[in-house]
Structure formats: C-alpha cells, structure tokens
Amino acid sequence: MKKRWSFFREAVKSFRSTGAIASSSPALIKKLVEPLPADRPVTIVELGPGDGCVTRAILNKVHPKSQVTAFEINESFIALLAGIEDPRLRVLPVGAETLTDYFEAGTVDFVVSSLPLSMIPKEVKAEILEQSRIALGPKGEFYQYQYALQDYGLMKDYFHKVSVSFTAANLPPAFIYSCFMG
Ligand SMILES: C[S@@+](CC[C@H](N)C(=O)[O-])C[C@H]1O[C@@H](n2cnc3c(N)ncnc32)[C@H](O)[C@@H]1O
C-alpha cells in the first residue's frame, strides 16, 4: 500500500517522466517477466523500474547467478529501490539513454522496459532504442509495454521481429511489445 501511494505521489509530481498513474498490475508484470529464463544465468537490463514492482518480479523469477541492472532517473524511486536487498541487483541513477556507457556491444540478453515511451522526446527515444539494440546480443530480446500502439512502427525499425500482446488487467489496459534481435 505504501509503495502504491509513493508511486501515485511521484506520478502527480513528475507525470511527464513517470507516464502512469499507478504501478503495473500483477497481470502485466507476469506477462513482462514470463520470457525470462530461470534455468541459466543471464544479463538483464531494466529501464524505468520506478517503485520496483517489475524489478522484484524479475529477481523472483531469474537464476541465482543472473545479473539485473536498473536505470532510473527519479530520486524518490532510486531511494525506494535501494531498499531491495539482492546482490544480483545494481541500480544506476542515470537515464536509459546512457546504456552503452555501462554495457559493451552484445553483452545483454534481455531488456525489460517500463519507460513512458510516448512522453519521451523523439531523439532521446531513438537513442534509447539504438543503445538497447547495440547492447543486446544476436539472440537478445527487448520487452516494453505501452498503453497504445503508437510506437509499433518505431520498434520495427530497430528490431528484426516484433510481436504484440495485450492485457486488459491493468490501469490503463496495456500492449506488450516483444522484440527479437534475430
Ligand atoms: C510508468 S513508470 C514504470 C514504473 C514501474 N516499472 C511499473 O511498471 O509500474 C516509468 C518510469 O520510468 C522512469 N524514467 C523515465 N524516463 C527515464 C529515462 N530516460 N531513464 C530511466 N528511467 C526513466 C520514470 O522515472 C518512472 O519511474
């Protein structure tokens, strides 16, 4: 309850960067983490973890030797994320558009993004997608949710294959892009 209230407070304070009024529902989170493997260690980047609802689900699901790096720019959320005690998690207080400052080309297996893409300036959004594509290996996968399909075409410009699923069990209902490098 406390986390939900923190999310709403931050959403009101910084709606343009938060881009939602409530954190993701359990149904949406389940769909986002479903593709992550539990049986082998992988390198995961999370973009826009916010209050950590998706972060926790990722950590609950993945292999004990997987590594999760989260990029978040909101100071209140960064403080909340510091409360997640898990040696597999590193929280970077920097924008997603600096991804390749931290990862060499082809070293990331999965990117899971909750970024409010429709509210991010076009050039920054292009930089984030380009850097994600560079950081992901040839078998890399990118997952992103959005409340309408306005960036479907853009996703297709950056990834070899893009499919879309939908969940009504979220406020608002959400589409999930599953993007594949190969
Ligand atoms: C819709 S919230 C997602 C929170 C949570 N992951 C969820 O699904 O409920 C979007 C988050 O992206 C963060 N954000 C926005 N622009 C960002 C950027 N350029 N780099 C990293 N994080 C960013 C916001 O601060 C916010 O925490």
Short mmCIF file of C-alpha atoms and ligand atoms in Angstrom, two decimals:
data_model
loop_
_atom_site.label_atom_id
_atom_site.label_comp_id
_atom_site.label_asym_id
_atom_site.label_seq_id
_atom_site.Cartn_x
_atom_site.Cartn_y
_atom_site.Cartn_z
CA MET A 1 0.00 0.00 0.00
CA LYS A 2 2.85 2.37 0.96
CA LYS A 3 4.58 1.67 -2.39
CA ARG A 4 1.38 2.30 -4.36
CA TRP A 5 0.93 5.65 -2.60
CA SER A 6 4.61 6.58 -3.31
CA PHE A 7 4.00 5.80 -6.98
CA PHE A 8 0.88 7.98 -7.16
CA ARG A 9 2.69 10.87 -5.39
CA GLU A 10 5.60 10.70 -7.85
CA ALA A 11 3.20 10.42 -10.79
CA VAL A 12 1.48 13.64 -9.74
CA LYS A 13 4.82 15.41 -9.15
CA SER A 14 6.52 14.30 -12.37
CA PHE A 15 3.83 13.00 -14.72
CA ARG A 16 5.86 13.53 -17.91
CA SER A 17 8.69 11.25 -16.80
CA THR A 18 6.54 8.78 -14.84
CA GLY A 19 3.90 8.43 -17.55
CA ALA A 20 1.37 6.44 -15.49
CA ILE A 21 -0.93 6.97 -12.54
CA ALA A 22 -0.45 3.58 -10.94
CA SER A 23 2.30 1.00 -10.93
CA SER A 24 1.89 -2.02 -13.20
CA SER A 25 -0.67 -4.66 -12.23
CA PRO A 26 0.35 -8.21 -11.25
CA ALA A 27 -1.11 -9.44 -14.59
CA LEU A 28 1.04 -7.06 -16.65
CA ILE A 29 4.14 -7.79 -14.56
CA LYS A 30 3.59 -11.54 -15.01
CA LYS A 31 3.49 -11.13 -18.79
CA LEU A 32 6.61 -8.96 -18.79
CA VAL A 33 8.75 -11.42 -16.85
CA GLU A 34 7.32 -14.61 -18.42
CA PRO A 35 10.03 -14.86 -21.14
CA LEU A 36 12.94 -14.59 -18.69
CA PRO A 37 14.64 -17.95 -18.11
CA ALA A 38 15.12 -19.35 -14.60
CA ASP A 39 17.36 -22.25 -15.57
CA ARG A 40 20.50 -20.36 -16.65
CA PRO A 41 22.27 -17.14 -15.67
CA VAL A 42 21.52 -14.18 -17.94
CA THR A 43 22.26 -10.45 -18.05
CA ILE A 44 19.14 -8.31 -17.76
CA VAL A 45 18.72 -4.55 -18.06
CA GLU A 46 15.60 -2.94 -16.64
CA LEU A 47 14.67 0.55 -17.87
CA GLY A 48 12.41 2.73 -15.70
CA PRO A 49 11.96 0.45 -12.66
CA GLY A 50 10.01 3.10 -10.71
CA ASP A 51 8.88 1.68 -7.36
CA GLY A 52 10.48 -1.70 -8.18
CA CYS A 53 7.33 -3.75 -8.82
CA VAL A 54 8.76 -5.26 -12.01
CA THR A 55 12.29 -5.42 -10.52
CA ARG A 56 11.09 -7.64 -7.68
CA ALA A 57 9.28 -9.96 -10.08
CA ILE A 58 12.41 -10.23 -12.25
CA LEU A 59 14.54 -11.08 -9.22
CA ASN A 60 11.97 -13.64 -8.02
CA LYS A 61 11.96 -15.35 -11.38
CA VAL A 62 15.55 -15.46 -12.61
CA HIS A 63 18.54 -17.73 -11.92
CA PRO A 64 20.57 -17.07 -8.71
CA LYS A 65 23.55 -16.11 -10.86
CA SER A 66 21.70 -13.72 -13.20
CA GLN A 67 22.60 -10.02 -13.08
CA VAL A 68 19.99 -7.24 -13.17
CA THR A 69 20.94 -3.60 -13.83
CA ALA A 70 18.19 -0.99 -13.45
CA PHE A 71 18.34 2.54 -14.94
CA GLU A 72 16.14 5.08 -13.09
CA ILE A 73 16.21 8.90 -13.02
CA ASN A 74 13.62 9.72 -10.32
CA GLU A 75 15.35 10.33 -6.98
CA SER A 76 12.44 9.16 -4.82
CA PHE A 77 12.23 5.90 -6.76
CA ILE A 78 16.01 5.45 -6.58
CA ALA A 79 15.73 5.70 -2.77
CA LEU A 80 12.91 3.10 -2.77
CA LEU A 81 14.92 0.74 -4.99
CA ALA A 82 17.83 0.96 -2.52
CA GLY A 83 15.58 -0.98 -0.16
CA ILE A 84 15.69 -4.07 -2.38
CA GLU A 85 18.42 -6.17 -0.85
CA ASP A 86 19.61 -8.53 -3.53
CA PRO A 87 23.26 -8.89 -4.59
CA ARG A 88 22.13 -9.56 -8.18
CA LEU A 89 20.66 -6.04 -8.49
CA ARG A 90 22.57 -2.87 -9.41
CA VAL A 91 20.58 0.39 -9.58
CA LEU A 92 22.11 3.12 -11.74
CA PRO A 93 20.77 6.64 -11.07
CA VAL A 94 21.11 7.65 -14.72
CA GLY A 95 18.98 7.80 -17.87
CA ALA A 96 18.35 4.80 -20.09
CA GLU A 97 19.95 6.77 -22.93
CA THR A 98 23.38 6.11 -21.30
CA LEU A 99 23.01 2.31 -21.53
CA THR A 100 26.11 1.74 -23.69
CA ASP A 101 28.27 3.66 -21.19
CA TYR A 102 27.73 0.65 -18.92
CA PHE A 103 27.42 -2.28 -21.34
CA GLU A 104 29.63 -3.30 -24.26
CA ALA A 105 28.00 -4.30 -27.54
CA GLY A 106 26.29 -7.69 -27.43
CA THR A 107 26.64 -8.25 -23.67
CA VAL A 108 22.97 -8.01 -22.62
CA ASP A 109 20.48 -10.89 -23.01
CA PHE A 110 17.20 -9.14 -22.08
CA VAL A 111 15.98 -5.56 -21.77
CA VAL A 112 12.71 -5.09 -19.84
CA SER A 113 11.41 -1.55 -20.20
CA SER A 114 8.61 0.32 -18.44
CA LEU A 115 9.71 3.66 -19.88
CA PRO A 116 6.86 6.02 -20.80
CA LEU A 117 7.92 5.99 -24.45
CA SER A 118 5.11 8.22 -25.68
CA MET A 119 6.26 11.01 -23.35
CA ILE A 120 9.97 10.80 -24.10
CA PRO A 121 11.31 13.24 -26.73
CA LYS A 122 11.77 11.62 -30.15
CA GLU A 123 15.57 11.95 -30.25
CA VAL A 124 16.00 10.52 -26.72
CA LYS A 125 13.65 7.64 -27.53
CA ALA A 126 15.63 6.86 -30.69
CA GLU A 127 18.86 6.92 -28.66
CA ILE A 128 17.42 4.50 -26.06
CA LEU A 129 16.27 2.03 -28.72
CA GLU A 130 19.55 2.29 -30.64
CA GLN A 131 21.61 1.72 -27.50
CA SER A 132 19.41 -1.21 -26.46
CA ARG A 133 19.92 -2.75 -29.89
CA ILE A 134 23.69 -2.32 -29.62
CA ALA A 135 23.88 -3.74 -26.08
CA LEU A 136 21.74 -6.79 -26.90
CA GLY A 137 23.44 -9.87 -28.33
CA PRO A 138 22.27 -11.54 -31.58
CA LYS A 139 19.76 -13.59 -29.59
CA GLY A 140 18.77 -10.63 -27.39
CA GLU A 141 15.16 -9.80 -26.53
CA PHE A 142 13.52 -6.47 -25.66
CA TYR A 143 10.19 -6.18 -23.80
CA GLN A 144 8.25 -2.93 -23.47
CA TYR A 145 4.67 -2.09 -22.54
CA GLN A 146 2.68 0.87 -23.82
CA TYR A 147 -0.95 1.98 -23.43
CA ALA A 148 -1.49 2.48 -27.18
CA LEU A 149 0.35 1.17 -30.21
CA GLN A 150 1.86 4.46 -31.36
CA ASP A 151 5.46 3.17 -31.29
CA TYR A 152 4.88 -0.16 -33.05
CA GLY A 153 6.41 1.15 -36.32
CA LEU A 154 9.41 2.54 -34.45
CA MET A 155 10.03 -0.81 -32.75
CA LYS A 156 10.04 -2.47 -36.17
CA ASP A 157 12.76 -0.03 -37.29
CA TYR A 158 15.06 -1.24 -34.50
CA PHE A 159 14.33 -4.95 -34.09
CA HIS A 160 14.28 -7.87 -36.51
CA LYS A 161 10.97 -9.26 -35.28
CA VAL A 162 8.26 -7.56 -33.20
CA SER A 163 5.09 -9.14 -31.81
CA VAL A 164 2.39 -7.57 -29.66
CA SER A 165 0.22 -8.97 -26.88
CA PHE A 166 -2.40 -7.27 -24.73
CA THR A 167 -3.64 -7.31 -21.17
CA ALA A 168 -6.89 -5.67 -20.08
CA ALA A 169 -5.99 -6.31 -16.45
CA ASN A 170 -4.02 -3.11 -15.94
CA LEU A 171 -4.86 0.55 -15.37
CA PRO A 172 -4.96 1.51 -18.20
CA PRO A 173 -5.01 -1.71 -20.30
CA ALA A 174 -1.61 -2.27 -21.89
CA PHE A 175 0.06 -3.66 -25.01
CA ILE A 176 3.35 -5.51 -24.65
CA TYR A 177 5.92 -5.41 -27.43
CA SER A 178 8.16 -8.49 -27.65
CA CYS A 179 11.13 -7.57 -29.83
CA PHE A 180 13.76 -10.01 -31.08
CA MET A 181 17.21 -9.28 -32.46
CA GLY A 182 17.42 -12.43 -34.53
C1 LIG B 1 5.50 4.08 -15.84
S1 LIG B 1 6.83 4.21 -14.68
C2 LIG B 1 7.18 2.48 -14.50
C3 LIG B 1 7.33 2.03 -13.09
C4 LIG B 1 7.26 0.52 -12.88
N1 LIG B 1 8.31 -0.18 -13.57
C5 LIG B 1 5.93 -0.04 -13.32
O1 LIG B 1 5.87 -0.74 -14.36
O2 LIG B 1 4.93 0.22 -12.63
C6 LIG B 1 8.14 4.79 -15.71
C7 LIG B 1 9.48 5.01 -15.00
O3 LIG B 1 10.47 5.39 -15.97
C8 LIG B 1 11.34 6.33 -15.37
N2 LIG B 1 12.03 7.06 -16.45
C9 LIG B 1 11.52 7.99 -17.30
N3 LIG B 1 12.43 8.38 -18.20
C10 LIG B 1 13.57 7.67 -17.92
C11 LIG B 1 14.87 7.60 -18.51
N4 LIG B 1 15.20 8.35 -19.55
N5 LIG B 1 15.77 6.73 -17.99
C12 LIG B 1 15.45 5.94 -16.92
N6 LIG B 1 14.23 5.97 -16.31
C13 LIG B 1 13.31 6.82 -16.80
C14 LIG B 1 10.41 7.18 -14.51
O4 LIG B 1 11.11 7.90 -13.53
C15 LIG B 1 9.48 6.10 -13.95
O5 LIG B 1 9.99 5.59 -12.75
#
